[in-house]
Short mmCIF file of C-alpha atoms in Angstrom, two decimals:
data_model
loop_
_atom_site.label_atom_id
_atom_site.label_comp_id
_atom_site.label_asym_id
_atom_site.label_seq_id
_atom_site.Cartn_x
_atom_site.Cartn_y
_atom_site.Cartn_z
CA UNK A 1 19.16 -52.43 -14.92
CA UNK A 2 20.40 -48.95 -14.07
CA UNK A 3 21.53 -46.51 -16.75
CA UNK A 4 25.17 -46.84 -15.69
CA UNK A 5 24.99 -50.62 -15.74
CA UNK A 6 23.38 -50.50 -19.18
CA UNK A 7 26.04 -48.14 -20.47
CA UNK A 8 28.73 -50.43 -19.07
CA UNK A 9 27.15 -53.40 -20.82
CA UNK A 10 27.01 -51.54 -24.15
CA UNK A 11 30.64 -50.56 -23.80
CA UNK A 12 31.89 -54.00 -22.71
CA UNK A 13 29.99 -55.55 -25.59
CA UNK A 14 31.51 -53.10 -28.08
CA UNK A 15 35.07 -53.56 -26.83
CA UNK A 16 34.75 -57.34 -26.98
CA UNK A 17 33.40 -57.19 -30.52
CA UNK A 18 36.25 -54.88 -31.59
CA UNK A 19 38.83 -57.20 -30.10
CA UNK A 20 37.27 -60.26 -31.72
CA UNK A 21 37.05 -58.39 -35.01
CA UNK A 22 40.71 -57.33 -34.91
CA UNK A 23 41.93 -60.83 -34.11
CA UNK A 24 40.20 -62.17 -37.22
CA UNK A 25 42.32 -60.17 -39.69
CA UNK A 26 46.04 -60.10 -40.33
CA UNK A 27 46.10 -56.29 -40.20
CA UNK A 28 43.92 -56.27 -37.08
CA UNK A 29 43.28 -52.76 -35.73
CA UNK A 30 45.00 -51.17 -38.76
CA UNK A 31 41.77 -51.84 -40.67
CA UNK A 32 40.05 -49.15 -38.60
CA UNK A 33 41.99 -46.59 -40.62
CA UNK A 34 42.85 -48.59 -43.69
CA UNK A 35 39.27 -49.29 -44.74
CA UNK A 36 38.08 -45.65 -44.82
CA UNK A 37 41.34 -44.63 -46.45
CA UNK A 38 40.82 -47.16 -49.21
CA UNK A 39 37.32 -45.77 -49.77
CA UNK A 40 38.81 -42.29 -50.06
CA UNK A 41 41.48 -43.63 -52.44
CA UNK A 42 38.83 -45.19 -54.72
CA UNK A 43 36.90 -41.90 -54.89
CA UNK A 44 40.11 -39.94 -55.40
CA UNK A 45 41.14 -42.09 -58.34
CA UNK A 46 37.73 -41.87 -60.00
CA UNK A 47 36.78 -38.24 -59.36
CA UNK A 48 40.13 -36.60 -58.68
CA UNK A 49 42.23 -38.26 -61.38
CA UNK A 50 40.02 -39.85 -64.05
CA UNK A 51 37.22 -37.24 -64.06
CA UNK A 52 39.58 -34.50 -62.80
CA UNK A 53 37.51 -32.08 -60.77
CA UNK A 54 40.20 -29.44 -61.09
CA UNK A 55 40.34 -28.70 -57.35
CA UNK A 56 43.85 -28.43 -55.95
CA UNK A 57 42.56 -29.34 -52.49
CA UNK A 58 40.40 -32.24 -53.70
CA UNK A 59 41.97 -34.87 -51.43
CA UNK A 60 41.31 -32.85 -48.25
CA UNK A 61 37.87 -31.83 -49.56
CA UNK A 62 37.02 -35.46 -50.22
CA UNK A 63 38.30 -36.66 -46.85
CA UNK A 64 36.30 -34.02 -44.94
CA UNK A 65 33.12 -35.32 -46.59
CA UNK A 66 33.73 -38.99 -47.10
CA UNK A 67 35.11 -39.89 -43.66
CA UNK A 68 32.14 -38.53 -41.63
CA UNK A 69 29.77 -40.02 -44.22
CA UNK A 70 31.28 -43.51 -43.81
CA UNK A 71 30.78 -43.18 -40.07
CA UNK A 72 27.08 -42.53 -40.66
CA UNK A 73 26.39 -45.01 -43.44
CA UNK A 74 28.35 -47.94 -42.08
CA UNK A 75 26.95 -47.61 -38.58
CA UNK A 76 23.33 -47.32 -39.70
CA UNK A 77 23.75 -50.20 -42.17
CA UNK A 78 25.22 -52.48 -39.53
CA UNK A 79 22.85 -51.38 -36.80
CA UNK A 80 19.84 -52.04 -39.05
CA UNK A 81 20.35 -55.79 -38.78
CA UNK A 82 21.48 -55.80 -35.18
CA UNK A 83 18.20 -56.76 -33.46
CA UNK A 84 17.44 -59.52 -35.96
CA UNK A 85 20.99 -60.91 -35.80
CA UNK A 86 20.74 -61.23 -32.02
CA UNK A 87 17.53 -63.20 -31.99
CA UNK A 88 19.34 -66.07 -30.24
CA UNK A 89 20.04 -63.83 -27.30
CA UNK A 90 16.65 -62.13 -27.52
CA UNK A 91 14.98 -65.53 -27.12
CA UNK A 92 16.86 -66.08 -23.87
CA UNK A 93 16.92 -62.79 -22.01
CA UNK A 94 14.41 -60.01 -21.57
CA UNK A 95 16.65 -57.09 -22.37
CA UNK A 96 15.99 -53.74 -24.00
CA UNK A 97 16.47 -54.10 -27.73
CA UNK A 98 18.38 -50.80 -27.78
CA UNK A 99 21.35 -52.75 -26.50
CA UNK A 100 22.06 -54.16 -29.97
CA UNK A 101 22.08 -51.03 -32.15
CA UNK A 102 23.82 -49.08 -29.37
CA UNK A 103 26.54 -51.73 -29.23
CA UNK A 104 27.20 -51.24 -32.95
CA UNK A 105 27.17 -47.44 -32.52
CA UNK A 106 29.68 -47.66 -29.68
CA UNK A 107 31.94 -49.91 -31.78
CA UNK A 108 31.99 -47.44 -34.62
CA UNK A 109 32.53 -44.53 -32.21
CA UNK A 110 35.82 -46.11 -31.15
CA UNK A 111 36.82 -46.70 -34.78
CA UNK A 112 35.77 -43.22 -35.86
CA UNK A 113 37.85 -41.51 -33.18
CA UNK A 114 40.93 -43.02 -34.85
CA UNK A 115 39.67 -41.90 -38.26
CA UNK A 116 39.08 -38.32 -37.08
CA UNK A 117 42.56 -38.25 -35.51
CA UNK A 118 43.95 -39.18 -38.92
CA UNK A 119 41.83 -36.52 -40.65
CA UNK A 120 43.12 -33.83 -38.27
CA UNK A 121 46.68 -35.01 -38.87
CA UNK A 122 46.20 -34.71 -42.64
CA UNK A 123 44.76 -31.19 -42.21
CA UNK A 124 47.67 -30.14 -40.00
CA UNK A 125 50.12 -31.62 -42.48
CA UNK A 126 48.50 -29.54 -45.24
CA UNK A 127 48.87 -26.34 -43.18
CA UNK A 128 45.20 -25.73 -42.42
CA UNK A 129 45.09 -23.31 -39.50
CA UNK A 130 43.51 -24.26 -36.18
CA UNK A 131 41.41 -21.32 -34.94
CA UNK A 132 38.68 -20.74 -32.37
CA UNK A 133 36.19 -21.70 -35.09
CA UNK A 134 37.26 -25.27 -34.42
CA UNK A 135 35.20 -25.17 -31.20
CA UNK A 136 32.21 -25.52 -33.51
CA UNK A 137 33.33 -29.08 -34.08
CA UNK A 138 32.02 -30.03 -30.64
CA UNK A 139 28.32 -29.31 -31.31
CA UNK A 140 28.75 -30.55 -34.88
CA UNK A 141 30.13 -33.91 -33.75
CA UNK A 142 27.34 -34.19 -31.18
CA UNK A 143 24.64 -33.53 -33.78
CA UNK A 144 26.31 -35.99 -36.14
CA UNK A 145 26.40 -38.63 -33.38
CA UNK A 146 22.77 -37.96 -32.47
CA UNK A 147 21.81 -38.37 -36.12
CA UNK A 148 23.58 -41.75 -36.21
CA UNK A 149 21.86 -42.91 -33.01
CA UNK A 150 18.38 -41.89 -34.16
CA UNK A 151 18.74 -43.35 -37.66
CA UNK A 152 20.28 -46.58 -36.29
CA UNK A 153 17.45 -47.13 -33.81
CA UNK A 154 14.82 -46.47 -36.48
CA UNK A 155 16.57 -48.74 -39.00
CA UNK A 156 17.03 -51.57 -36.46
CA UNK A 157 13.33 -51.49 -35.50
CA UNK A 158 12.18 -51.18 -39.11
CA UNK A 159 14.17 -54.23 -40.22
CA UNK A 160 13.00 -56.19 -37.16
CA UNK A 161 9.34 -55.44 -37.87
CA UNK A 162 9.44 -55.74 -41.67
CA UNK A 163 12.49 -57.56 -43.00
CA UNK A 164 12.12 -55.93 -46.45
CA UNK A 165 13.70 -52.77 -45.06
CA UNK A 166 17.00 -54.66 -45.04
CA UNK A 167 16.89 -54.39 -48.84
CA UNK A 168 15.91 -50.72 -48.92
CA UNK A 169 18.39 -49.30 -46.40
CA UNK A 170 21.61 -49.93 -48.39
CA UNK A 171 19.85 -48.41 -51.41
CA UNK A 172 19.00 -45.34 -49.36
CA UNK A 173 22.65 -45.07 -48.31
CA UNK A 174 23.74 -45.18 -51.95
CA UNK A 175 21.27 -42.39 -52.70
CA UNK A 176 22.73 -40.32 -49.85
CA UNK A 177 26.26 -41.08 -51.04
CA UNK A 178 25.49 -39.45 -54.37
CA UNK A 179 23.18 -36.68 -53.17
CA UNK A 180 25.06 -35.34 -50.13
CA UNK A 181 27.94 -33.56 -51.82
CA UNK A 182 30.71 -35.96 -50.93
CA UNK A 183 32.72 -35.72 -54.13
CA UNK A 184 31.04 -32.54 -55.40
CA UNK A 185 30.68 -29.22 -53.64
CA UNK A 186 27.17 -28.27 -52.63
CA UNK A 187 28.27 -24.59 -52.79
CA UNK A 188 29.41 -25.04 -56.38
CA UNK A 189 26.03 -25.77 -57.95
CA UNK A 190 25.92 -22.39 -59.71
CA UNK A 191 22.46 -21.57 -58.33
CA UNK A 192 22.40 -20.37 -54.67
CA UNK A 193 18.72 -21.42 -54.34
CA UNK A 194 19.64 -24.94 -55.32
CA UNK A 195 22.43 -24.96 -52.73
CA UNK A 196 20.03 -23.75 -50.04
CA UNK A 197 17.49 -26.35 -51.08
CA UNK A 198 19.99 -29.25 -50.86
CA UNK A 199 21.28 -28.05 -47.48
CA UNK A 200 17.74 -27.62 -46.16
CA UNK A 201 16.39 -30.93 -47.40
CA UNK A 202 19.37 -33.21 -46.87
CA UNK A 203 20.68 -33.13 -43.28
CA UNK A 204 23.71 -35.22 -44.26
CA UNK A 205 24.68 -32.66 -46.91
CA UNK A 206 24.39 -29.95 -44.25
CA UNK A 207 26.63 -31.84 -41.80
CA UNK A 208 29.32 -32.62 -44.38
CA UNK A 209 29.32 -29.01 -45.57
CA UNK A 210 29.63 -27.83 -41.96
CA UNK A 211 32.73 -30.02 -41.48
CA UNK A 212 34.30 -28.42 -44.56
CA UNK A 213 33.34 -24.90 -43.51
CA UNK A 214 34.98 -25.35 -40.12
CA UNK A 215 38.01 -27.40 -41.07
CA UNK A 216 38.92 -25.89 -44.45
CA UNK A 217 37.46 -22.35 -44.44
CA UNK A 218 37.50 -21.52 -40.69
CA UNK A 219 33.86 -20.46 -41.05
CA UNK A 220 31.24 -21.36 -38.40
CA UNK A 221 28.24 -23.35 -39.65
CA UNK A 222 24.66 -22.03 -39.64
CA UNK A 223 23.95 -22.20 -35.89
CA UNK A 224 20.17 -21.90 -36.23
CA UNK A 225 20.02 -24.72 -38.73
CA UNK A 226 22.21 -26.91 -36.54
CA UNK A 227 20.24 -26.06 -33.39
CA UNK A 228 16.98 -26.93 -35.14
CA UNK A 229 18.44 -30.23 -36.29
CA UNK A 230 19.57 -31.01 -32.74
CA UNK A 231 16.10 -30.23 -31.40
CA UNK A 232 14.34 -32.46 -33.95
CA UNK A 233 16.83 -35.26 -33.30
CA UNK A 234 16.40 -35.06 -29.53
CA UNK A 235 12.62 -35.27 -29.91
CA UNK A 236 13.01 -38.25 -32.27
CA UNK A 237 15.42 -39.92 -29.85
CA UNK A 238 12.98 -39.54 -26.96
CA UNK A 239 10.27 -40.97 -29.20
CA UNK A 240 12.42 -43.96 -30.16
CA UNK A 241 13.45 -44.68 -26.55
CA UNK A 242 9.78 -44.57 -25.56
CA UNK A 243 8.75 -46.82 -28.46
CA UNK A 244 11.48 -49.38 -27.91
CA UNK A 245 10.63 -49.58 -24.21
CA UNK A 246 6.94 -49.98 -24.94
CA UNK A 247 7.38 -52.42 -27.83
CA UNK A 248 10.22 -54.50 -26.37
CA UNK A 249 8.23 -57.74 -26.33
CA UNK A 250 6.66 -57.04 -29.70
CA UNK A 251 10.13 -56.56 -31.18
CA UNK A 252 11.20 -59.84 -29.53
CA UNK A 253 8.23 -61.63 -31.10
CA UNK A 254 9.04 -60.16 -34.53
CA UNK A 255 12.73 -61.03 -34.18
CA UNK A 256 11.90 -64.61 -33.16
CA UNK A 257 9.06 -65.39 -35.53
CA UNK A 258 9.01 -63.25 -38.66
CA UNK B 1 4.58 -76.83 4.30
CA UNK B 2 2.81 -77.97 1.16
CA UNK B 3 3.46 -75.98 -1.98
CA UNK B 4 -0.03 -74.57 -2.11
CA UNK B 5 0.56 -72.88 1.26
CA UNK B 6 3.58 -71.00 -0.03
CA UNK B 7 3.23 -67.56 -1.61
CA UNK B 8 2.57 -67.44 -5.33
CA UNK B 9 5.64 -66.07 -7.09
CA UNK B 10 4.21 -66.06 -10.61
CA UNK B 11 0.75 -66.51 -12.08
CA UNK B 12 -0.51 -66.78 -15.63
CA UNK B 13 -4.17 -65.98 -16.18
CA UNK B 14 -5.90 -66.92 -19.43
CA UNK B 15 -2.70 -66.37 -21.35
CA UNK B 16 -2.90 -66.74 -25.14
CA UNK B 17 -0.26 -66.04 -27.71
CA UNK B 18 -0.71 -65.94 -31.44
CA UNK B 19 1.10 -64.13 -34.20
CA UNK B 20 0.93 -63.53 -37.91
CA UNK B 21 3.79 -64.88 -39.95
CA UNK B 22 4.92 -62.98 -43.00
CA UNK B 23 3.70 -65.62 -45.39
CA UNK B 24 0.04 -66.38 -45.75
CA UNK B 25 0.49 -70.09 -45.12
CA UNK B 26 -2.64 -71.34 -43.38
CA UNK B 27 -5.42 -69.70 -41.37
CA UNK B 28 -4.37 -66.43 -43.07
CA UNK B 29 -0.87 -66.82 -41.62
CA UNK B 30 -2.10 -66.84 -38.00
CA UNK B 31 -0.18 -69.11 -35.64
CA UNK B 32 -1.83 -69.91 -32.33
CA UNK B 33 0.82 -71.01 -29.86
CA UNK B 34 -0.92 -70.77 -26.48
CA UNK B 35 -4.65 -70.78 -25.89
CA UNK B 36 -6.04 -69.58 -22.53
CA UNK B 37 -3.36 -71.05 -20.29
CA UNK B 38 -3.68 -70.41 -16.57
CA UNK B 39 -1.21 -71.62 -13.96
CA UNK B 40 0.35 -70.72 -10.66
CA UNK B 41 3.93 -71.07 -9.58
CA UNK B 42 4.62 -71.26 -5.86
CA UNK B 43 7.79 -70.01 -4.24
CA UNK B 44 10.43 -72.70 -3.84
CA UNK B 45 8.68 -75.39 -5.90
CA UNK B 46 9.87 -77.17 -9.02
CA UNK B 47 7.19 -77.27 -11.69
CA UNK B 48 7.61 -79.64 -14.64
CA UNK B 49 6.16 -78.80 -18.05
CA UNK B 50 5.67 -81.72 -20.41
CA UNK B 51 4.15 -82.10 -23.83
CA UNK B 52 5.02 -82.97 -27.39
CA UNK B 53 7.16 -80.88 -29.70
CA UNK B 54 5.58 -77.61 -30.76
CA UNK B 55 2.86 -77.40 -28.09
CA UNK B 56 4.21 -74.13 -26.70
CA UNK B 57 6.53 -75.27 -23.90
CA UNK B 58 9.37 -72.89 -24.83
CA UNK B 59 6.87 -70.09 -25.47
CA UNK B 60 5.39 -70.44 -21.99
CA UNK B 61 8.88 -70.13 -20.49
CA UNK B 62 9.54 -67.05 -22.61
CA UNK B 63 6.32 -65.47 -21.36
CA UNK B 64 7.29 -66.28 -17.77
CA UNK B 65 10.71 -64.69 -18.35
CA UNK B 66 9.06 -61.56 -19.75
CA UNK B 67 10.74 -62.05 -23.12
CA UNK B 68 7.40 -62.26 -24.89
CA UNK B 69 4.12 -60.62 -23.92
CA UNK B 70 0.87 -62.58 -24.24
CA UNK B 71 -1.55 -61.52 -26.98
CA UNK B 72 -4.27 -61.68 -24.33
CA UNK B 73 -4.40 -62.60 -20.65
CA UNK B 74 -2.29 -61.48 -17.72
CA UNK B 75 1.07 -62.36 -16.20
CA UNK B 76 1.58 -61.54 -12.53
CA UNK B 77 5.03 -61.78 -11.01
CA UNK B 78 5.96 -60.92 -7.43
CA UNK B 79 7.52 -57.49 -7.29
CA UNK B 80 11.31 -57.43 -7.53
CA UNK B 81 11.70 -61.10 -8.51
CA UNK B 82 14.16 -61.89 -11.27
CA UNK B 83 14.06 -64.81 -13.64
CA UNK B 84 16.44 -66.33 -16.14
CA UNK B 85 15.83 -68.72 -18.97
CA UNK B 86 18.34 -71.50 -19.25
CA UNK B 87 18.29 -72.99 -22.70
CA UNK B 88 20.51 -74.61 -25.25
CA UNK B 89 21.16 -73.41 -28.72
CA UNK B 90 22.01 -69.94 -29.87
CA UNK B 91 22.50 -66.98 -27.63
CA UNK B 92 26.25 -66.99 -27.79
CA UNK B 93 28.34 -64.63 -29.87
CA UNK B 94 30.39 -67.07 -31.90
CA UNK B 95 33.39 -64.75 -32.38
CA UNK B 96 33.85 -64.14 -28.67
CA UNK B 97 35.62 -66.47 -26.28
CA UNK B 98 33.79 -68.58 -23.73
CA UNK B 99 35.05 -66.20 -21.04
CA UNK B 100 33.68 -63.11 -22.81
CA UNK B 101 30.36 -64.83 -23.48
CA UNK B 102 30.04 -65.87 -19.84
CA UNK B 103 30.82 -62.31 -18.73
CA UNK B 104 28.24 -60.84 -21.13
CA UNK B 105 25.59 -63.40 -20.12
CA UNK B 106 26.05 -62.63 -16.45
CA UNK B 107 25.89 -58.88 -17.11
CA UNK B 108 22.79 -59.35 -19.25
CA UNK B 109 21.13 -61.07 -16.32
CA UNK B 110 21.75 -57.99 -14.22
CA UNK B 111 25.15 -58.63 -12.62
CA UNK B 112 27.59 -55.73 -12.41
CA UNK B 113 30.88 -56.12 -14.26
CA UNK B 114 32.76 -56.96 -11.08
CA UNK B 115 30.15 -59.45 -9.93
CA UNK B 116 30.18 -61.05 -13.36
CA UNK B 117 33.98 -61.27 -13.27
CA UNK B 118 33.85 -62.97 -9.88
CA UNK B 119 31.75 -65.81 -11.36
CA UNK B 120 34.18 -66.51 -14.20
CA UNK B 121 36.67 -68.83 -12.53
CA UNK B 122 33.86 -70.87 -11.04
CA UNK B 123 32.23 -71.12 -14.46
CA UNK B 124 35.51 -72.19 -16.03
CA UNK B 125 36.04 -74.96 -13.48
CA UNK B 126 32.47 -76.26 -13.41
CA UNK B 127 32.04 -76.30 -17.19
CA UNK B 128 35.23 -78.41 -17.62
CA UNK B 129 36.19 -76.24 -20.61
CA UNK B 130 39.85 -75.83 -19.58
CA UNK B 131 41.87 -73.83 -22.09
CA UNK B 132 38.91 -73.79 -24.51
CA UNK B 133 37.34 -71.21 -22.18
CA UNK B 134 39.65 -68.65 -23.84
CA UNK B 135 38.84 -69.81 -27.40
CA UNK B 136 36.01 -68.40 -29.57
CA UNK B 137 32.70 -70.19 -29.02
CA UNK B 138 32.48 -70.92 -32.77
CA UNK B 139 35.16 -73.58 -32.23
CA UNK B 140 33.05 -75.38 -29.59
CA UNK B 141 31.15 -78.63 -30.04
CA UNK B 142 27.44 -78.57 -29.18
CA UNK B 143 28.23 -80.36 -25.91
CA UNK B 144 30.75 -77.68 -24.95
CA UNK B 145 28.23 -74.94 -25.73
CA UNK B 146 25.66 -76.69 -23.59
CA UNK B 147 28.11 -76.94 -20.73
CA UNK B 148 28.99 -73.26 -20.94
CA UNK B 149 25.33 -72.19 -21.19
CA UNK B 150 24.21 -74.37 -18.32
CA UNK B 151 27.05 -73.30 -16.05
CA UNK B 152 26.67 -69.58 -16.80
CA UNK B 153 22.98 -69.60 -15.94
CA UNK B 154 23.50 -71.78 -12.89
CA UNK B 155 26.16 -69.53 -11.40
CA UNK B 156 24.17 -66.33 -11.74
CA UNK B 157 21.57 -65.96 -9.03
CA UNK B 158 17.96 -65.42 -9.96
CA UNK B 159 14.69 -66.01 -8.12
CA UNK B 160 13.05 -68.10 -10.81
CA UNK B 161 15.11 -70.45 -12.94
CA UNK B 162 13.38 -71.45 -16.16
CA UNK B 163 15.01 -74.51 -17.63
CA UNK B 164 14.42 -75.63 -21.20
CA UNK B 165 15.70 -79.11 -22.09
CA UNK B 166 19.21 -78.49 -20.87
CA UNK B 167 19.96 -81.78 -19.18
CA UNK B 168 19.67 -83.75 -22.39
CA UNK B 169 23.00 -82.70 -23.95
CA UNK B 170 26.61 -83.16 -22.88
CA UNK B 171 28.50 -86.28 -21.95
CA UNK B 172 27.30 -88.64 -19.23
CA UNK B 173 29.73 -87.29 -16.67
CA UNK B 174 28.66 -83.68 -17.14
CA UNK B 175 24.99 -84.65 -17.19
CA UNK B 176 25.46 -86.27 -13.82
CA UNK B 177 27.22 -83.20 -12.45
CA UNK B 178 24.60 -80.85 -13.85
CA UNK B 179 21.78 -82.90 -12.38
CA UNK B 180 23.43 -82.84 -8.97
CA UNK B 181 24.05 -79.10 -9.08
CA UNK B 182 20.46 -78.56 -10.10
CA UNK B 183 19.18 -80.79 -7.30
CA UNK B 184 21.23 -78.76 -4.85
CA UNK B 185 19.64 -75.56 -6.12
CA UNK B 186 16.16 -77.08 -5.98
CA UNK B 187 16.67 -78.19 -2.39
CA UNK B 188 17.99 -74.70 -1.58
CA UNK B 189 14.55 -73.07 -2.06
CA UNK B 190 15.14 -72.19 -5.72
CA UNK B 191 11.92 -71.80 -7.69
CA UNK B 192 12.26 -73.75 -10.92
CA UNK B 193 10.16 -74.36 -14.01
CA UNK B 194 11.51 -77.35 -15.82
CA UNK B 195 10.72 -78.28 -19.42
CA UNK B 196 11.91 -81.66 -20.56
CA UNK B 197 11.16 -84.57 -22.83
CA UNK B 198 12.73 -86.92 -20.34
CA UNK B 199 10.01 -88.40 -18.19
CA UNK B 200 12.48 -89.78 -15.66
CA UNK B 201 14.02 -86.34 -15.09
CA UNK B 202 10.64 -84.73 -14.56
CA UNK B 203 9.65 -87.55 -12.20
CA UNK B 204 12.88 -87.17 -10.20
CA UNK B 205 13.08 -83.37 -10.02
CA UNK B 206 9.57 -81.95 -10.04
CA UNK B 207 7.04 -81.44 -7.23
CA UNK B 208 4.20 -80.73 -9.63
CA UNK B 209 3.73 -80.94 -13.37
CA UNK B 210 1.54 -79.56 -16.10
CA UNK B 211 0.91 -81.19 -19.44
CA UNK B 212 0.45 -78.94 -22.44
CA UNK B 213 -1.45 -80.14 -25.49
CA UNK B 214 -2.37 -77.98 -28.46
CA UNK B 215 -1.50 -74.80 -26.58
CA UNK B 216 -3.82 -75.67 -23.67
CA UNK B 217 -3.25 -77.19 -20.24
CA UNK B 218 -4.43 -80.81 -20.59
CA UNK B 219 -3.63 -81.82 -17.00
CA UNK B 220 -2.07 -80.29 -13.92
CA UNK B 221 -1.11 -81.53 -10.46
CA UNK B 222 0.88 -84.33 -8.89
CA UNK B 223 3.86 -85.23 -11.13
CA UNK B 224 3.21 -88.99 -11.14
CA UNK B 225 -0.46 -88.60 -12.00
CA UNK B 226 0.14 -86.04 -14.79
CA UNK B 227 2.87 -88.18 -16.33
CA UNK B 228 0.62 -91.25 -16.25
CA UNK B 229 -2.17 -89.33 -17.98
CA UNK B 230 0.28 -88.04 -20.55
CA UNK B 231 1.64 -91.52 -21.26
CA UNK B 232 -1.83 -93.00 -21.57
CA UNK B 233 -2.77 -90.31 -24.06
CA UNK B 234 0.40 -90.94 -26.09
CA UNK B 235 -0.28 -94.68 -26.18
CA UNK B 236 -3.88 -94.02 -27.17
CA UNK B 237 -2.70 -91.87 -30.08
CA UNK B 238 -0.16 -94.31 -31.42
CA UNK B 239 -1.25 -96.72 -34.16
CA UNK B 240 -2.57 -99.99 -32.82
#
């Protein structure tokens, strides 16, 4: 199967799944936006109103962090079970197992484009200026996407090989939810060393902070840091593509028998 | 031309397959499915595979289709030859319509989107699904699923068709139609490996047969002879 044909298959699969998904619910496609907004609303009520962070711009601050984070966490969570869930198909056709996580990633890419459009509308409505700094969004979105692809492929293989990972991955996402500065500001820790440490150790915290720097403060993110992240991710991606090609039949055996 | 004079399209050499299950059940959790199986498949022939439940018939088809790799041994397949496994059961996406599933299946077997689309009307007519073709597969009966699965695989063109127990489900009328379509393909130089419990089907459709027992080839050769040996062994095993 050529690359183009494979890409076509991933895309067709994703569009079909989205259509089937939308037809199942009364609100259909509206859920693409409604679900993340409800998540934001829950966090806003708890941290913005009940615990009162005291930030005037808390809603925008929260949206800039929470919406990209949902993209990451939901995609990786869903992709983690994607090989195992398709064992019926895997038992019938010799196909690269990347098809299944990539299908999920493509689905969420479509959904997320609507979510980002909403985020930009909210920012425009709140009079945040659009400057040339916004060009930084392009590499940032690419690195974010790459991060999702790499983590999804790793998670899907891990769960296929040892099912116990299916228990650990949601827990890991909860840890990231609390440790990545979604409802608190990583630049507000009081100790600059601590801020640097969180940004250096937690790539999700770095990405979310970069979104806020660009969208709210018109400040470019740390280009070296982002470039390094991109390099590591590309190397990991090449490694995963190699592994999944090499271990295709092993993954099939694990999906069918474990 | 006898089958042995035709080129070999696929060969298994000393193929074994075993795996460890997660639970340490017996033999330290090691399951031995196939044990040193060797066989040859000649171009254009129909090879029957018989044997009791759990002797590795489906596994051997999966190895031939390249879905699973043997733990040891070698699989040789003629360069550029494609194969498809035709089987009942799962493999469909229950939320998607019959049409979408057929399109995806054809694309998964290597068809381009336009090629796949061109098969759809034919699939709809042959499978007798009518308006249900547009409904989600989760609403289908098992017979309807079987019809869709059989038709989708039959319409897409592959060099080696691997068939796993598909003629045993569906109503009498469809069974008849499926058998005829299959016969047409077999006469048309299609290479087929055919797994079935139904002795009469194997007798009618296959040029040669192999009998699998305990993961090994117990007999191989002329269909009538292999089936007779198999039957004698089954009778010998049953309580007197």
